[in-house]
């Protein structure tokens, strides 16, 4: 089945109801509102992918336990339909087709990876499905999309500030090598990071790509070490894989600094690298995990997936909460354009980590990028320690 089949059904979907079935309660019957998620629930990248799904589920459960979502005088119980794309474009296409053509879903959170996001973007645009995505590729927001929005900051929003922090605090380190996944996410992120490091005055001395399923990195590490880097940038590598690379590089004698600007996940890094080898790694931190709201989310996450919770969860909790708020403001759960228009009026919005706003005009030519604060961190004694805050503009 081809995703372009979504376009042929756009008119039908526009008239279809997503109030499929009624849920009986002791006092009244509630309608059912179905939203979808697409993300990597298994395999490489699943630490992040489960955050997409869990964030949506935690937000939905919170509303359901309060009695449901009241929109236009009706009360809805929210159901989340989840599909696993395994970080693969073909699986994301299949999931998108099922959500739209079989499940009659108008609103989707995800996908997670750039290849998946770019694969489903044309179909969602054609069918008028509002998608609140992740993706590090700038192409996700290219072409002024009407229904595709990105709900977490990417390296483009914060990499320059983190790289300048590294330069200020490690002035003797000059030479940088990047290790990145051999996929759309890795290609786009590596290109951006290489440019940012060069602009900041670093010398780029090497680039290595690998398949996300890889577990043995000795050959690329050995090759990389011949370029004598002071810093190894771990890019958008999933936390567990990043930890393996750190361990193997240390075992092969690399003494320099590891920096990981793309994608959070210190617990996964430490578990794979070991506390001693992970010590001192500079990381992008998506959330202050010490706040009461974050601690509450961790407890809710543990009811859905095995801990630890990745901080991507809070971005998609915020996105889902904003989506439900937009439905209430628009007075509809079926008119996608009205819900989208309401969504764009909600910022400044108070999210889990602070105020978020729609932006991105200078970078993408539109304001389809949700922007909020992020942090600079280090790994100290096996724990994530925040050492700086980036107020993304």
CSV table of N, CA, C and O in Angstrom, one decimal, residues 218-311:
chain,number,residue,atom,x,y,z
A,218,UNK,N,35.1,-1.0,16.7
A,218,UNK,CA,36.6,-0.9,16.8
A,218,UNK,C,37.2,-0.4,15.6
A,218,UNK,O,38.2,0.3,15.6
A,219,UNK,N,36.7,-0.8,14.4
A,219,UNK,CA,37.4,-0.4,13.2
A,219,UNK,C,37.2,1.1,12.9
A,219,UNK,O,38.2,1.7,12.5
A,220,UNK,N,36.0,1.6,13.1
A,220,UNK,CA,35.9,3.0,12.9
A,220,UNK,C,36.6,3.9,13.9
A,220,UNK,O,37.1,5.0,13.7
A,221,UNK,N,36.6,3.4,15.2
A,221,UNK,CA,37.3,4.1,16.2
A,221,UNK,C,38.8,4.1,15.9
A,221,UNK,O,39.5,5.1,16.1
A,222,UNK,N,39.4,3.0,15.5
A,222,UNK,CA,40.8,2.9,15.2
A,222,UNK,C,41.1,3.8,14.0
A,222,UNK,O,42.1,4.6,14.1
A,223,UNK,N,40.3,3.9,13.0
A,223,UNK,CA,40.5,4.8,11.9
A,223,UNK,C,40.4,6.2,12.4
A,223,UNK,O,41.2,7.1,12.0
A,224,UNK,N,39.4,6.5,13.2
A,224,UNK,CA,39.2,7.9,13.7
A,224,UNK,C,40.4,8.4,14.5
A,224,UNK,O,40.8,9.5,14.4
A,225,UNK,N,41.0,7.5,15.3
A,225,UNK,CA,42.1,7.9,16.2
A,225,UNK,C,43.3,8.2,15.4
A,225,UNK,O,44.2,8.9,15.9
A,226,UNK,N,43.4,7.8,14.2
A,226,UNK,CA,44.6,8.2,13.4
A,226,UNK,C,44.6,9.6,13.0
A,226,UNK,O,45.6,10.2,12.7
A,227,UNK,N,43.4,10.3,13.1
A,227,UNK,CA,43.3,11.7,12.9
A,227,UNK,C,43.6,12.6,14.1
A,227,UNK,O,43.6,13.8,14.0
A,228,UNK,N,43.8,11.9,15.2
A,228,UNK,CA,44.2,12.6,16.5
A,228,UNK,C,43.2,13.6,16.9
A,228,UNK,O,43.6,14.8,17.2
A,229,UNK,N,42.0,13.3,17.1
A,229,UNK,CA,41.0,14.3,17.5
A,229,UNK,C,41.1,14.6,19.0
A,229,UNK,O,41.5,13.7,19.8
A,230,UNK,N,40.9,15.8,19.4
A,230,UNK,CA,40.7,16.2,20.8
A,230,UNK,C,39.3,15.9,21.4
A,230,UNK,O,39.1,15.6,22.5
A,231,UNK,N,38.4,16.0,20.5
A,231,UNK,CA,36.9,15.9,20.8
A,231,UNK,C,36.3,14.9,19.8
A,231,UNK,O,36.5,15.0,18.6
A,232,UNK,N,35.5,14.0,20.3
A,232,UNK,CA,34.7,13.2,19.5
A,232,UNK,C,33.2,13.5,19.8
A,232,UNK,O,32.7,13.5,20.9
A,233,UNK,N,32.5,14.0,18.7
A,233,UNK,CA,31.1,14.4,18.8
A,233,UNK,C,30.3,13.2,18.4
A,233,UNK,O,30.4,12.6,17.3
A,234,UNK,N,29.4,12.8,19.3
A,234,UNK,CA,28.5,11.6,19.1
A,234,UNK,C,27.2,11.9,18.5
A,234,UNK,O,26.3,11.0,18.4
A,235,UNK,N,26.9,13.1,18.1
A,235,UNK,CA,25.8,13.5,17.2
A,235,UNK,C,24.5,12.9,17.7
A,235,UNK,O,24.2,13.0,18.9
A,236,UNK,N,23.7,12.3,16.8
A,236,UNK,CA,22.4,11.8,17.1
A,236,UNK,C,22.3,10.3,17.3
A,236,UNK,O,21.4,9.6,17.1
A,237,UNK,N,23.4,9.8,17.9
A,237,UNK,CA,23.5,8.4,18.2
A,237,UNK,C,22.6,8.1,19.4
A,237,UNK,O,22.6,8.8,20.4
A,238,UNK,N,21.9,7.0,19.3
A,238,UNK,CA,21.0,6.6,20.4
A,238,UNK,C,21.8,6.4,21.7
A,238,UNK,O,23.0,6.0,21.6
A,239,UNK,N,21.3,6.6,22.9
A,239,UNK,CA,22.1,6.6,24.1
A,239,UNK,C,22.9,5.3,24.3
A,239,UNK,O,24.1,5.3,24.7
A,240,UNK,N,22.2,4.1,24.2
A,240,UNK,CA,22.9,2.9,24.4
A,240,UNK,C,24.1,2.7,23.5
A,240,UNK,O,25.1,2.2,23.9
A,241,UNK,N,23.9,3.0,22.2
A,241,UNK,CA,24.9,2.9,21.2
A,241,UNK,C,26.0,3.9,21.5
A,241,UNK,O,27.2,3.5,21.3
A,242,UNK,N,25.7,5.1,21.9
A,242,UNK,CA,26.7,6.1,22.2
A,242,UNK,C,27.6,5.5,23.4
A,242,UNK,O,28.8,5.7,23.4
A,243,UNK,N,27.0,4.9,24.4
A,243,UNK,CA,27.7,4.3,25.5
A,243,UNK,C,28.7,3.2,25.0
A,243,UNK,O,29.8,3.2,25.5
A,244,UNK,N,28.2,2.4,24.1
A,244,UNK,CA,29.1,1.4,23.5
A,244,UNK,C,30.3,2.0,22.8
A,244,UNK,O,31.5,1.5,23.0
A,245,UNK,N,30.1,3.1,22.1
A,245,UNK,CA,31.2,3.7,21.4
A,245,UNK,C,32.2,4.3,22.4
A,245,UNK,O,33.4,4.2,22.3
A,246,UNK,N,31.7,5.0,23.4
A,246,UNK,CA,32.5,5.5,24.5
A,246,UNK,C,33.4,4.4,25.1
A,246,UNK,O,34.6,4.6,25.3
A,247,UNK,N,32.7,3.3,25.5
A,247,UNK,CA,33.5,2.2,26.1
A,247,UNK,C,34.6,1.7,25.2
A,247,UNK,O,35.7,1.5,25.6
A,248,UNK,N,34.2,1.4,24.0
A,248,UNK,CA,35.2,0.8,23.1
A,248,UNK,C,36.3,1.8,22.7
A,248,UNK,O,37.5,1.4,22.6
A,249,UNK,N,36.0,3.1,22.6
A,249,UNK,CA,37.0,4.1,22.4
A,249,UNK,C,38.0,4.2,23.6
A,249,UNK,O,39.2,4.3,23.4
A,250,UNK,N,37.5,4.2,24.8
A,250,UNK,CA,38.3,4.3,25.9
A,250,UNK,C,39.2,3.0,26.0
A,250,UNK,O,40.4,3.1,26.4
A,251,UNK,N,38.7,1.9,25.7
A,251,UNK,CA,39.4,0.7,25.8
A,251,UNK,C,40.6,0.6,24.8
A,251,UNK,O,41.6,0.0,25.0
A,252,UNK,N,40.3,1.4,23.6
A,252,UNK,CA,41.4,1.5,22.6
A,252,UNK,C,42.3,2.6,22.9
A,252,UNK,O,43.2,2.8,22.0
A,253,UNK,N,42.1,3.3,23.9
A,253,UNK,CA,43.1,4.3,24.3
A,253,UNK,C,42.8,5.8,24.1
A,253,UNK,O,43.6,6.7,24.3
A,254,UNK,N,41.5,6.1,23.6
A,254,UNK,CA,41.2,7.5,23.4
A,254,UNK,C,41.1,8.2,24.7
A,254,UNK,O,40.3,7.8,25.6
A,255,UNK,N,41.8,9.3,24.9
A,255,UNK,CA,41.9,10.1,26.1
A,255,UNK,C,41.1,11.4,26.0
A,255,UNK,O,41.0,12.2,27.0
A,256,UNK,N,40.6,11.8,24.9
A,256,UNK,CA,40.0,13.1,24.7
A,256,UNK,C,38.6,13.2,25.3
A,256,UNK,O,38.1,12.4,26.0
A,257,UNK,N,37.9,14.3,24.9
A,257,UNK,CA,36.6,14.6,25.4
A,257,UNK,C,35.5,14.1,24.4
A,257,UNK,O,35.6,14.3,23.2
A,258,UNK,N,34.4,13.5,25.0
A,258,UNK,CA,33.3,13.2,24.3
A,258,UNK,C,32.2,14.2,24.5
A,258,UNK,O,32.0,14.7,25.6
A,259,UNK,N,31.6,14.6,23.4
A,259,UNK,CA,30.5,15.6,23.4
A,259,UNK,C,29.3,14.9,22.6
A,259,UNK,O,29.5,14.3,21.6
A,260,UNK,N,28.1,15.1,23.2
A,260,UNK,CA,26.9,14.5,22.5
A,260,UNK,C,25.8,15.6,22.5
A,260,UNK,O,25.1,15.8,23.5
A,261,UNK,N,25.7,16.3,21.3
A,261,UNK,CA,24.8,17.4,21.2
A,261,UNK,C,23.4,16.9,20.7
A,261,UNK,O,22.4,17.5,21.0
A,262,UNK,N,23.3,15.8,20.0
A,262,UNK,CA,22.1,15.3,19.5
A,262,UNK,C,21.4,14.2,20.3
A,262,UNK,O,21.9,13.1,20.5
A,263,UNK,N,20.3,14.5,20.9
A,263,UNK,CA,19.5,13.5,21.6
A,263,UNK,C,19.9,13.2,23.0
A,263,UNK,O,21.1,12.9,23.2
A,264,UNK,N,19.0,13.3,24.0
A,264,UNK,CA,19.3,13.1,25.4
A,264,UNK,C,19.3,11.6,25.8
A,264,UNK,O,18.8,10.8,25.0
A,265,UNK,N,19.8,11.3,27.0
A,265,UNK,CA,19.7,9.9,27.5
A,265,UNK,C,20.9,9.5,28.3
A,265,UNK,O,21.5,8.4,28.0
A,266,UNK,N,21.3,10.2,29.3
A,266,UNK,CA,22.4,9.8,30.2
A,266,UNK,C,22.3,8.5,30.8
A,266,UNK,O,23.3,7.7,30.8
A,267,UNK,N,21.2,8.0,31.3
A,267,UNK,CA,21.2,6.7,31.9
A,267,UNK,C,21.5,5.6,30.9
A,267,UNK,O,22.3,4.7,31.3
A,268,UNK,N,21.1,5.7,29.7
A,268,UNK,CA,21.5,4.7,28.7
A,268,UNK,C,22.9,4.8,28.3
A,268,UNK,O,23.6,3.7,28.1
A,269,UNK,N,23.5,6.0,28.3
A,269,UNK,CA,24.9,6.1,28.0
A,269,UNK,C,25.7,5.4,29.1
A,269,UNK,O,26.7,4.7,28.8
A,270,UNK,N,25.4,5.8,30.3
A,270,UNK,CA,26.2,5.2,31.5
A,270,UNK,C,26.0,3.7,31.6
A,270,UNK,O,27.0,3.0,31.8
A,271,UNK,N,24.9,3.2,31.3
A,271,UNK,CA,24.6,1.8,31.4
A,271,UNK,C,25.5,1.0,30.4
A,271,UNK,O,26.0,-0.1,30.7
A,272,UNK,N,25.7,1.6,29.2
A,272,UNK,CA,26.5,0.9,28.2
A,272,UNK,C,28.0,1.2,28.3
A,272,UNK,O,28.8,0.3,28.0
A,273,UNK,N,28.3,2.4,28.7
A,273,UNK,CA,29.7,2.8,28.8
A,273,UNK,C,30.4,2.4,30.1
A,273,UNK,O,31.6,2.1,30.1
A,274,UNK,N,29.6,2.4,31.1
A,274,UNK,CA,30.2,2.2,32.5
A,274,UNK,C,30.5,3.6,33.0
A,274,UNK,O,30.8,4.5,32.3
A,275,UNK,N,30.3,3.7,34.4
A,275,UNK,CA,30.4,5.0,35.0
A,275,UNK,C,31.8,5.7,34.8
A,275,UNK,O,31.9,6.9,34.5
A,276,UNK,N,32.8,4.9,34.9
A,276,UNK,CA,34.2,5.4,34.8
A,276,UNK,C,34.4,6.0,33.4
A,276,UNK,O,35.0,7.1,33.2
A,277,UNK,N,34.1,5.2,32.3
A,277,UNK,CA,34.3,5.6,31.0
A,277,UNK,C,33.4,6.8,30.6
A,277,UNK,O,33.8,7.7,29.8
A,278,UNK,N,32.2,6.9,31.1
A,278,UNK,CA,31.3,8.0,30.7
A,278,UNK,C,31.6,9.3,31.4
A,278,UNK,O,31.2,10.3,31.0
A,279,UNK,N,32.4,9.2,32.5
A,279,UNK,CA,32.8,10.4,33.2
A,279,UNK,C,33.3,11.6,32.4
A,279,UNK,O,34.1,11.4,31.5
A,280,UNK,N,32.7,12.8,32.6
A,280,UNK,CA,33.1,14.0,31.9
A,280,UNK,C,32.5,14.2,30.5
A,280,UNK,O,32.8,15.3,30.0
A,281,UNK,N,31.7,13.3,30.0
A,281,UNK,CA,31.1,13.5,28.7
A,281,UNK,C,30.2,14.7,28.8
A,281,UNK,O,29.4,14.9,29.7
A,282,UNK,N,30.3,15.6,27.8
A,282,UNK,CA,29.4,16.8,27.7
A,282,UNK,C,28.2,16.4,26.9
A,282,UNK,O,28.3,15.8,25.8
A,283,UNK,N,27.0,16.7,27.4
A,283,UNK,CA,25.7,16.3,26.8
A,283,UNK,C,24.7,17.4,26.7
A,283,UNK,O,24.7,18.3,27.5
A,284,UNK,N,23.9,17.3,25.6
A,284,UNK,CA,22.7,18.1,25.5
A,284,UNK,C,21.7,17.5,26.5
A,284,UNK,O,21.5,16.3,26.5
A,285,UNK,N,21.1,18.3,27.3
A,285,UNK,CA,20.1,17.9,28.3
A,285,UNK,C,18.7,18.5,27.9
A,285,UNK,O,18.6,19.8,27.8
A,286,UNK,N,17.7,17.7,27.7
A,286,UNK,CA,16.4,18.2,27.3
A,286,UNK,C,15.6,18.7,28.4
A,286,UNK,O,14.7,19.5,28.2
A,287,UNK,N,15.9,18.2,29.6
A,287,UNK,CA,15.0,18.6,30.7
A,287,UNK,C,15.8,18.5,32.1
A,287,UNK,O,16.7,17.8,32.2
A,288,UNK,N,15.3,19.4,33.0
A,288,UNK,CA,15.8,19.3,34.4
A,288,UNK,C,15.0,18.2,35.0
A,288,UNK,O,13.8,18.4,35.4
A,289,UNK,N,15.7,17.1,35.3
A,289,UNK,CA,15.0,15.9,35.8
A,289,UNK,C,14.7,16.0,37.3
A,289,UNK,O,14.1,15.0,37.8
A,290,UNK,N,15.1,17.0,37.9
A,290,UNK,CA,14.9,17.1,39.4
A,290,UNK,C,13.6,17.8,39.7
A,290,UNK,O,13.2,17.8,40.9
A,291,UNK,N,12.8,18.3,38.8
A,291,UNK,CA,11.6,19.1,39.1
A,291,UNK,C,10.5,18.2,39.5
A,291,UNK,O,10.4,17.0,39.1
A,292,UNK,N,9.6,18.6,40.3
A,292,UNK,CA,8.4,17.8,40.8
A,292,UNK,C,7.6,17.3,39.6
A,292,UNK,O,7.2,16.1,39.6
A,293,UNK,N,7.4,18.1,38.6
A,293,UNK,CA,6.6,17.7,37.4
A,293,UNK,C,7.3,16.6,36.7
A,293,UNK,O,6.6,15.6,36.3
A,294,UNK,N,8.6,16.7,36.6
A,294,UNK,CA,9.3,15.6,35.9
A,294,UNK,C,9.3,14.3,36.7
A,294,UNK,O,9.1,13.2,36.1
A,295,UNK,N,9.4,14.4,38.0
A,295,UNK,CA,9.3,13.2,38.8
A,295,UNK,C,8.0,12.6,38.7
A,295,UNK,O,7.8,11.3,38.7
A,296,UNK,N,6.9,13.4,38.7
A,296,UNK,CA,5.6,12.8,38.5
A,296,UNK,C,5.5,12.1,37.1
A,296,UNK,O,4.9,11.0,37.1
A,297,UNK,N,6.0,12.7,36.1
A,297,UNK,CA,6.0,12.0,34.8
A,297,UNK,C,6.8,10.7,34.8
A,297,UNK,O,6.3,9.7,34.2
A,298,UNK,N,7.9,10.6,35.5
A,298,UNK,CA,8.6,9.4,35.6
A,298,UNK,C,7.8,8.3,36.2
A,298,UNK,O,7.8,7.1,35.8
A,299,UNK,N,7.0,8.6,37.2
A,299,UNK,CA,6.2,7.6,37.9
A,299,UNK,C,5.1,7.2,36.9
A,299,UNK,O,4.7,6.0,36.9
A,300,UNK,N,4.5,8.1,36.2
A,300,UNK,CA,3.5,7.7,35.2
A,300,UNK,C,4.1,6.9,34.0
A,300,UNK,O,3.4,6.0,33.5
A,301,UNK,N,5.3,7.3,33.6
A,301,UNK,CA,6.0,6.5,32.6
A,301,UNK,C,6.2,5.0,33.0
A,301,UNK,O,6.0,4.1,32.2
A,302,UNK,N,6.5,4.8,34.2
A,302,UNK,CA,6.8,3.5,34.7
A,302,UNK,C,5.5,2.6,34.7
A,302,UNK,O,5.6,1.4,34.7
A,303,UNK,N,4.3,3.2,34.6
A,303,UNK,CA,3.1,2.4,34.4
A,303,UNK,C,2.9,1.9,33.0
A,303,UNK,O,2.1,1.1,32.7
A,304,UNK,N,3.7,2.5,32.1
A,304,UNK,CA,3.6,2.2,30.6
A,304,UNK,C,4.8,1.4,30.1
A,304,UNK,O,4.6,0.3,29.5
A,305,UNK,N,6.0,1.9,30.4
A,305,UNK,CA,7.2,1.2,29.9
A,305,UNK,C,8.2,1.1,31.1
A,305,UNK,O,8.1,1.8,32.1
A,306,UNK,N,9.1,0.2,30.9
A,306,UNK,CA,10.2,0.0,32.0
A,306,UNK,C,11.0,1.3,32.0
A,306,UNK,O,11.4,1.8,31.0
A,307,UNK,N,11.3,1.7,33.3
A,307,UNK,CA,12.3,2.9,33.4
A,307,UNK,C,13.6,2.5,32.9
A,307,UNK,O,13.9,1.3,32.7
A,308,UNK,N,14.5,3.5,32.7
A,308,UNK,CA,14.3,4.9,32.9
A,308,UNK,C,13.6,5.6,31.8
A,308,UNK,O,13.6,5.2,30.7
A,309,UNK,N,12.9,6.7,32.2
A,309,UNK,CA,12.2,7.5,31.2
A,309,UNK,C,13.2,8.5,30.5
A,309,UNK,O,14.0,9.1,31.2
A,310,UNK,N,13.1,8.5,29.2
A,310,UNK,CA,13.9,9.5,28.4
A,310,UNK,C,13.2,10.8,28.4
A,310,UNK,O,12.0,10.9,28.4
A,311,UNK,N,14.0,11.9,28.5
A,311,UNK,CA,13.4,13.2,28.6
A,311,UNK,C,12.7,13.7,27.4
A,311,UNK,O,12.0,14.7,27.4
